[in-house]
mmCIF file of C-alpha atoms in Angstrom:
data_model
loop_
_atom_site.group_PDB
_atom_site.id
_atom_site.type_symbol
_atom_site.label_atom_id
_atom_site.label_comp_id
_atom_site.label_asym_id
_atom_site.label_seq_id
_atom_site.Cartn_x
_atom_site.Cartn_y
_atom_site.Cartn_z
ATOM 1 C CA UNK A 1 -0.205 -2.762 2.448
ATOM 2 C CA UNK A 2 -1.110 0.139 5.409
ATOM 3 C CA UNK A 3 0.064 3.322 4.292
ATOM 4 C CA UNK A 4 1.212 5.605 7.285
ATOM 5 C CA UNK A 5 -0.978 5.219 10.405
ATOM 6 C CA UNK A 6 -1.891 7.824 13.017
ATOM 7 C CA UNK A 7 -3.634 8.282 16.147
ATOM 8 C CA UNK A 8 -5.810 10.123 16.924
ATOM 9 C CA UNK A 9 -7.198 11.664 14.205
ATOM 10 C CA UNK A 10 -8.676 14.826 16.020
ATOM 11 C CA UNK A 11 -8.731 15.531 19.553
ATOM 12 C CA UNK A 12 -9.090 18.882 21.946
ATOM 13 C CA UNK A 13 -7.089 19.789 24.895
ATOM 14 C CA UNK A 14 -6.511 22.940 26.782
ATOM 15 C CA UNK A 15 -4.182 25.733 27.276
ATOM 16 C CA UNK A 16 -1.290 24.324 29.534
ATOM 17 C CA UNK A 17 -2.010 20.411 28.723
ATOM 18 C CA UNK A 18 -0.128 18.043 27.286
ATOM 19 C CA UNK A 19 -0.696 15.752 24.116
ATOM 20 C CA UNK A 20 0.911 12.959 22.758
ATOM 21 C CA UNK A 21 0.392 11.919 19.059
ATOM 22 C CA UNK A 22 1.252 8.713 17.680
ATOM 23 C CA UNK A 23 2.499 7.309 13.911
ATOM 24 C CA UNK A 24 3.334 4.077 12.475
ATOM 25 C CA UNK A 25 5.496 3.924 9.446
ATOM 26 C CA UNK A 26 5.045 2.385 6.403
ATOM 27 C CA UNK A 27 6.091 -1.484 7.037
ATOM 28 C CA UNK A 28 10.062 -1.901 6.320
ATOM 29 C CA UNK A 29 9.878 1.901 6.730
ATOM 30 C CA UNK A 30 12.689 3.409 8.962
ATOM 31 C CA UNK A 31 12.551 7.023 9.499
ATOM 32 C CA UNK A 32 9.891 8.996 10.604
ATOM 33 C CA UNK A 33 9.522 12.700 9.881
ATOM 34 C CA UNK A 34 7.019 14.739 11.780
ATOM 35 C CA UNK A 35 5.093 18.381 10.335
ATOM 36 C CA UNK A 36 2.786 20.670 11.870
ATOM 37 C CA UNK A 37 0.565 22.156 8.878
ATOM 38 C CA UNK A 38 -1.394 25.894 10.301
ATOM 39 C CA UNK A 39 -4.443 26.095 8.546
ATOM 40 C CA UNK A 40 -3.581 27.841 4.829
ATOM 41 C CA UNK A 41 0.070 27.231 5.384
ATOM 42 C CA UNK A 42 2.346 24.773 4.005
ATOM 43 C CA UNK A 43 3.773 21.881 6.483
ATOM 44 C CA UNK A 44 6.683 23.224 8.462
ATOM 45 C CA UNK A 45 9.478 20.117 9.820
ATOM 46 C CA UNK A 46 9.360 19.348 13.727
ATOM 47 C CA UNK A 47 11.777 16.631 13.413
ATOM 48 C CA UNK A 48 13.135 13.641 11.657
ATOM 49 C CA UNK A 49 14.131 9.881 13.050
ATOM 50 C CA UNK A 50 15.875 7.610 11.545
ATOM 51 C CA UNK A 51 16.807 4.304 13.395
ATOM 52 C CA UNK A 52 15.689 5.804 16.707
ATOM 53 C CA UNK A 53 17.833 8.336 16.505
ATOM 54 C CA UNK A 54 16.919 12.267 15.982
ATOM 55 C CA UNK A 55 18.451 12.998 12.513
ATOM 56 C CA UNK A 56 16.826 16.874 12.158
ATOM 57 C CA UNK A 57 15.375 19.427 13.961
ATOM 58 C CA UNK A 58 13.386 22.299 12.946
ATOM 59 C CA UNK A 59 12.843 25.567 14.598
ATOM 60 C CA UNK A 60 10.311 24.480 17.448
ATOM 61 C CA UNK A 61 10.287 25.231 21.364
ATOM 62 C CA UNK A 62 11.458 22.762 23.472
ATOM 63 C CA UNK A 63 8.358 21.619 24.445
ATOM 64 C CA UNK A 64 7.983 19.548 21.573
ATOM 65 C CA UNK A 65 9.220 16.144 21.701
ATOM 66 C CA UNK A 66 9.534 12.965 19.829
ATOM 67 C CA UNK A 67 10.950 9.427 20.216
ATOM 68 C CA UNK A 68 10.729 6.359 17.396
ATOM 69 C CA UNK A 69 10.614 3.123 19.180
ATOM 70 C CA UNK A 70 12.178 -0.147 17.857
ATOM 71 C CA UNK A 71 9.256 -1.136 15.955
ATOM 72 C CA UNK A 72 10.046 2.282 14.206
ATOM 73 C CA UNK A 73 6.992 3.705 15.083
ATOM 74 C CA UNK A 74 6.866 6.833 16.909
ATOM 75 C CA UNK A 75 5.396 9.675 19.327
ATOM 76 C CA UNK A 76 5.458 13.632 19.135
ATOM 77 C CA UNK A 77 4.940 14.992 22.150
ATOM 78 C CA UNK A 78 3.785 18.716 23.026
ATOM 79 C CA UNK A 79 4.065 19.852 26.614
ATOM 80 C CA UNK A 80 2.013 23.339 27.583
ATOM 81 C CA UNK A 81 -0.069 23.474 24.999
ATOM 82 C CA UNK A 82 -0.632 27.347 23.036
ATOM 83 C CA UNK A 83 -3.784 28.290 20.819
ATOM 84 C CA UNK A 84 -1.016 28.895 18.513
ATOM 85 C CA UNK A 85 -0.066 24.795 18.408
ATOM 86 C CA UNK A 86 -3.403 24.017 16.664
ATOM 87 C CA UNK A 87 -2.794 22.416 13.966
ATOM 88 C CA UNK A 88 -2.710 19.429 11.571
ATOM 89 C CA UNK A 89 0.215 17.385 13.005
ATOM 90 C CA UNK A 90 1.376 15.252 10.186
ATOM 91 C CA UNK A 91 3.877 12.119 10.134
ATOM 92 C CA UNK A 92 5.082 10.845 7.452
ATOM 93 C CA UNK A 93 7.807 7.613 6.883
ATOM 94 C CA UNK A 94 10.621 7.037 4.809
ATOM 95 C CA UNK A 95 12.444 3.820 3.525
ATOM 96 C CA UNK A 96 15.580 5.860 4.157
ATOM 97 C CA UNK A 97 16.776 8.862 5.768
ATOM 98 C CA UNK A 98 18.231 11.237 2.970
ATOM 99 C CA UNK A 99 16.405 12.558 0.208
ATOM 100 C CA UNK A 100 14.188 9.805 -0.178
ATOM 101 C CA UNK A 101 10.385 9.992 -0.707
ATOM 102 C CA UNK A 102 8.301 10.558 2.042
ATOM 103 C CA UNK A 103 4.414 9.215 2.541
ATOM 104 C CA UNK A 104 2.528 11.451 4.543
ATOM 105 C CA UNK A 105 0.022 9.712 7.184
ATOM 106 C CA UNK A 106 -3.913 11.659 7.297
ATOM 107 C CA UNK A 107 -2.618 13.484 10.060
ATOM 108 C CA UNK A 108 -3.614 14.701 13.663
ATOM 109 C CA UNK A 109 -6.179 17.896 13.697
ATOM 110 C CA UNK A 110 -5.151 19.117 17.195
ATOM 111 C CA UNK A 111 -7.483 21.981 18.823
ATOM 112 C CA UNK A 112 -6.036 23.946 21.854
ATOM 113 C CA UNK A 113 -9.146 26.133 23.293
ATOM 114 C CA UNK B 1 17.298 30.911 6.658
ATOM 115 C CA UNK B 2 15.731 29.186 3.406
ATOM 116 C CA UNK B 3 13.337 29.457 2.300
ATOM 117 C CA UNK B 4 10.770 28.163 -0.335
ATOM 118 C CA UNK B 5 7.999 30.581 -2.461
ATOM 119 C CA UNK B 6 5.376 29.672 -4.715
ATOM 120 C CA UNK B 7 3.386 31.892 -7.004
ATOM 121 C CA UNK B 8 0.911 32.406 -7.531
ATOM 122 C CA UNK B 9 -0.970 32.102 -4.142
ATOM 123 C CA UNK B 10 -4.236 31.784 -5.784
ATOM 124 C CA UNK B 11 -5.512 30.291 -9.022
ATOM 125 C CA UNK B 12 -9.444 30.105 -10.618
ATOM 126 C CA UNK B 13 -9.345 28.712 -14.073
ATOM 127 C CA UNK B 14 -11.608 27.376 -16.123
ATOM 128 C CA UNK B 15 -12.744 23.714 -17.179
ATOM 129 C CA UNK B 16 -10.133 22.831 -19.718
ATOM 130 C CA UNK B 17 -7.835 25.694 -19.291
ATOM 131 C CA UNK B 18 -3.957 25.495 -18.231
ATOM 132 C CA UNK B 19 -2.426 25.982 -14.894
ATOM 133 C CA UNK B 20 1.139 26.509 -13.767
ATOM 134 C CA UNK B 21 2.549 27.009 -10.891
ATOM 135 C CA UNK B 22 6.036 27.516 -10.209
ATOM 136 C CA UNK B 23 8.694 27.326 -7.026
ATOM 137 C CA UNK B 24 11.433 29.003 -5.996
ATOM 138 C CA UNK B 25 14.101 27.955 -3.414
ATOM 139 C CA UNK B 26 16.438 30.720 -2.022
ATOM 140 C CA UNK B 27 19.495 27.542 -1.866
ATOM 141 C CA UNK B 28 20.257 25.357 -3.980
ATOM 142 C CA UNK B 29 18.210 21.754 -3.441
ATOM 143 C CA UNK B 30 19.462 17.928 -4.401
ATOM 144 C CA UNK B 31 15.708 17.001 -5.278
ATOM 145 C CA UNK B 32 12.193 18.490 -5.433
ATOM 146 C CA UNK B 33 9.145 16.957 -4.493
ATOM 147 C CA UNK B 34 5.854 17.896 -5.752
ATOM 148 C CA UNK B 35 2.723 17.308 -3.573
ATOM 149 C CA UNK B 36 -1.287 18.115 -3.853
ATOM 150 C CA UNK B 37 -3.057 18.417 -1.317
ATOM 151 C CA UNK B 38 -7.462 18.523 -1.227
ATOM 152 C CA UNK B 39 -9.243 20.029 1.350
ATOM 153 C CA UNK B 40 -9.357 18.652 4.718
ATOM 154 C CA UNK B 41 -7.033 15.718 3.689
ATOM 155 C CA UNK B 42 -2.969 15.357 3.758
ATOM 156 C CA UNK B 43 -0.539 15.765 1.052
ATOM 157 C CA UNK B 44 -0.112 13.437 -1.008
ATOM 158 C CA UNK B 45 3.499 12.444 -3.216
ATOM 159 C CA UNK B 46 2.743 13.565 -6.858
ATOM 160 C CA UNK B 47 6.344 13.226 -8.416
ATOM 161 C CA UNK B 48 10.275 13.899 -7.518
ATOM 162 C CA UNK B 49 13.029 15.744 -9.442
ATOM 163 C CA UNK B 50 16.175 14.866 -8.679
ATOM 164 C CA UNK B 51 18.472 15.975 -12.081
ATOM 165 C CA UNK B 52 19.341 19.509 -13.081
ATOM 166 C CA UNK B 53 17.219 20.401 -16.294
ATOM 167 C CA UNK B 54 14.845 17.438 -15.579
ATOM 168 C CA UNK B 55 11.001 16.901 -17.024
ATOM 169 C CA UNK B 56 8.645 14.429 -16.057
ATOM 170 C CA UNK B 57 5.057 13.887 -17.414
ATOM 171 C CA UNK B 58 2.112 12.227 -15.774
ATOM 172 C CA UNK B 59 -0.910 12.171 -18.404
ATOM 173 C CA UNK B 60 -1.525 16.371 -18.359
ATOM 174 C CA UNK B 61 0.722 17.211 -15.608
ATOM 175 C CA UNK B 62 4.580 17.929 -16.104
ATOM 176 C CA UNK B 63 6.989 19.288 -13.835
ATOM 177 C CA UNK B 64 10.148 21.076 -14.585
ATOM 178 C CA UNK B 65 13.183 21.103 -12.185
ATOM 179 C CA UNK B 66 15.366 24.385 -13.428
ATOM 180 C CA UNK B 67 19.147 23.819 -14.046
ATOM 181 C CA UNK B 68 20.561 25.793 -11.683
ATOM 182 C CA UNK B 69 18.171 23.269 -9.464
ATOM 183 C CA UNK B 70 16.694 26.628 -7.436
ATOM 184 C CA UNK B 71 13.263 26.307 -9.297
ATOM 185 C CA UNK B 72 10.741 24.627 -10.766
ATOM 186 C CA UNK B 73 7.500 24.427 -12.085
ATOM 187 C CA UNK B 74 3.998 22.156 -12.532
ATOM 188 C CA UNK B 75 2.032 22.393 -15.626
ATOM 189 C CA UNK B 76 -1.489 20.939 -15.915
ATOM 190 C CA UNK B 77 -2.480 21.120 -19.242
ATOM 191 C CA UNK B 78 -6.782 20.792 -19.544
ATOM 192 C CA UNK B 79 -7.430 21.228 -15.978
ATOM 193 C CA UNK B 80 -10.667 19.132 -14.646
ATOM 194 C CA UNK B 81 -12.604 19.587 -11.587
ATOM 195 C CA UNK B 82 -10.786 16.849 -9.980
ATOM 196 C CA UNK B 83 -7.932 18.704 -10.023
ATOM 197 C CA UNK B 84 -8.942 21.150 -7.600
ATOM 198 C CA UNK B 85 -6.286 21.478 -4.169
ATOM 199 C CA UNK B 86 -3.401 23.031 -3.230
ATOM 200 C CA UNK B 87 -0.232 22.189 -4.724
ATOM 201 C CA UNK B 88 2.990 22.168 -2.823
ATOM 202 C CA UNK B 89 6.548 21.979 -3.663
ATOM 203 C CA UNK B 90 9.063 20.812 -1.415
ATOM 204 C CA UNK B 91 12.984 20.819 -1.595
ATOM 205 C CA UNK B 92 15.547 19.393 0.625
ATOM 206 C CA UNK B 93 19.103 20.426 0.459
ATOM 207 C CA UNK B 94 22.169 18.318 0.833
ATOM 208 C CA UNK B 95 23.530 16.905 3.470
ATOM 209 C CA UNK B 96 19.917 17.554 5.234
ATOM 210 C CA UNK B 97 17.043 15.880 6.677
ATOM 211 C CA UNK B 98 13.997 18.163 6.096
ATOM 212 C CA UNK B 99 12.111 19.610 3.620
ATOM 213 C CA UNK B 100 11.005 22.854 3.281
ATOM 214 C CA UNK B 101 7.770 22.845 1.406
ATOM 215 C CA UNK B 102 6.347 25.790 -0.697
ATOM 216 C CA UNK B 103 3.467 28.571 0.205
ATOM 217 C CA UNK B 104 1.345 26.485 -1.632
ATOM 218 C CA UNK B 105 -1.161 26.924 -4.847
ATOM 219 C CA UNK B 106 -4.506 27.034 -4.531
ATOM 220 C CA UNK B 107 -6.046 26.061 -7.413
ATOM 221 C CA UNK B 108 -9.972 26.606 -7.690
ATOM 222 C CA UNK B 109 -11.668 24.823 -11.444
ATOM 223 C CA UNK B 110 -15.192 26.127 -12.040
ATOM 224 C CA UNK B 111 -16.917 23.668 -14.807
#
């Protein structure tokens, strides 16, 4: 069986752009969490979906986004990008949406320059 | 807010000595996860603790979850080279959707 799927795995964008990152869950998989991991750091929560609906947010500008689709996959968005938003952007799926295990994806390595 | 502290930051050891490293949560949590993570890849699930006072083992590694379920701690017992990464913790409180995952471990084996 796939594990957690994402795409791309790096990619490099500039100050002011926009990025979109994209995850598929683990199949029968419903909810979709999403962490940005700073280089030494532990992963801090961006947000969690469960049935296409936002179930958590953590403390992130408004210029991130996300949406999980009906196929529960999803996309994190990131609107005027900062050097400070590079990062290893990592999804990771969940049978359920409460305490339940979660399987983290490889991840997105996202430079700003 | 809360927050989630491992010590130490840092760890050498040598071939076939212990390691532990343990985690402290400023809240109470329902469950505990324990991840490790190598360099350059993604965490990956080692174990969860879900009851107060509760030990797991997996071959040399056990975790601890404390009873007041605020700490808790990973033992590897004859550390090998392939154990080298950073361990995380990661706790999740009830009622929410997130975890809040440790400062990390870094442990380094030299053979």
């Amino acid at each position: 069986d796939a594990g957690v799927t994402q795409s791309p795995t790096h990619l490099i964008k500039t100050r002011g752009q926009h990025v979109t990152l994209r995850c598929s869950p683990i199949s029968g998989h419903k909810s979709v969490s999403w962490y940005q991991q700073v280089l030494g750091q532990g992963p801090q929560f961006i947000f969690q979906y469960y049935e296409k609906e936002e179930r958590g947010r953590g403390n992130f500008p408004d210029r991130f986004s996300a949406r999980q689709f009906p196929n529960y996959s999803s996309e994190l968005n990131v609107n005027a990008l900062l050097l400070g938003d590079s990062a290893l952007y990592l999804c990771a799926s969940s049978p359920g949406d409460l305490g339940n295990t979660i399987y983290f994806g490889e991840g997105s390595w996202l430079t700003v320059v | 807010g809360q927050q989630v502290m491992q010590i130490p930051q840092y760890q050498h050891v040598q071939e076939g000595e212990d390691f532990t490293t343990y985690c402290n949560s400023s809240t109470t949590l329902s469950n505990i996860q324990w991840y490790k993570q190598r360099p350059g890849g993604h965490p990956v699930f080692l174990i969860q603790l879900v009851k107060s006072g509760e030990v797991k083992k997996q071959k040399r590694l056990t975790f601890q979850f404390g009873e007041a379920k605020k700490n808790s701690s990973l033992h590897i017992t004859a550390t090998q080279t392939t154990d080298v990464g950073t361990y995380f913790c990661a706790g999740i409180t009830s009622g929410t959707y997130k975890y809040i995952f440790g400062t990390g471990t870094r442990l380094k084996v030299l053979a």
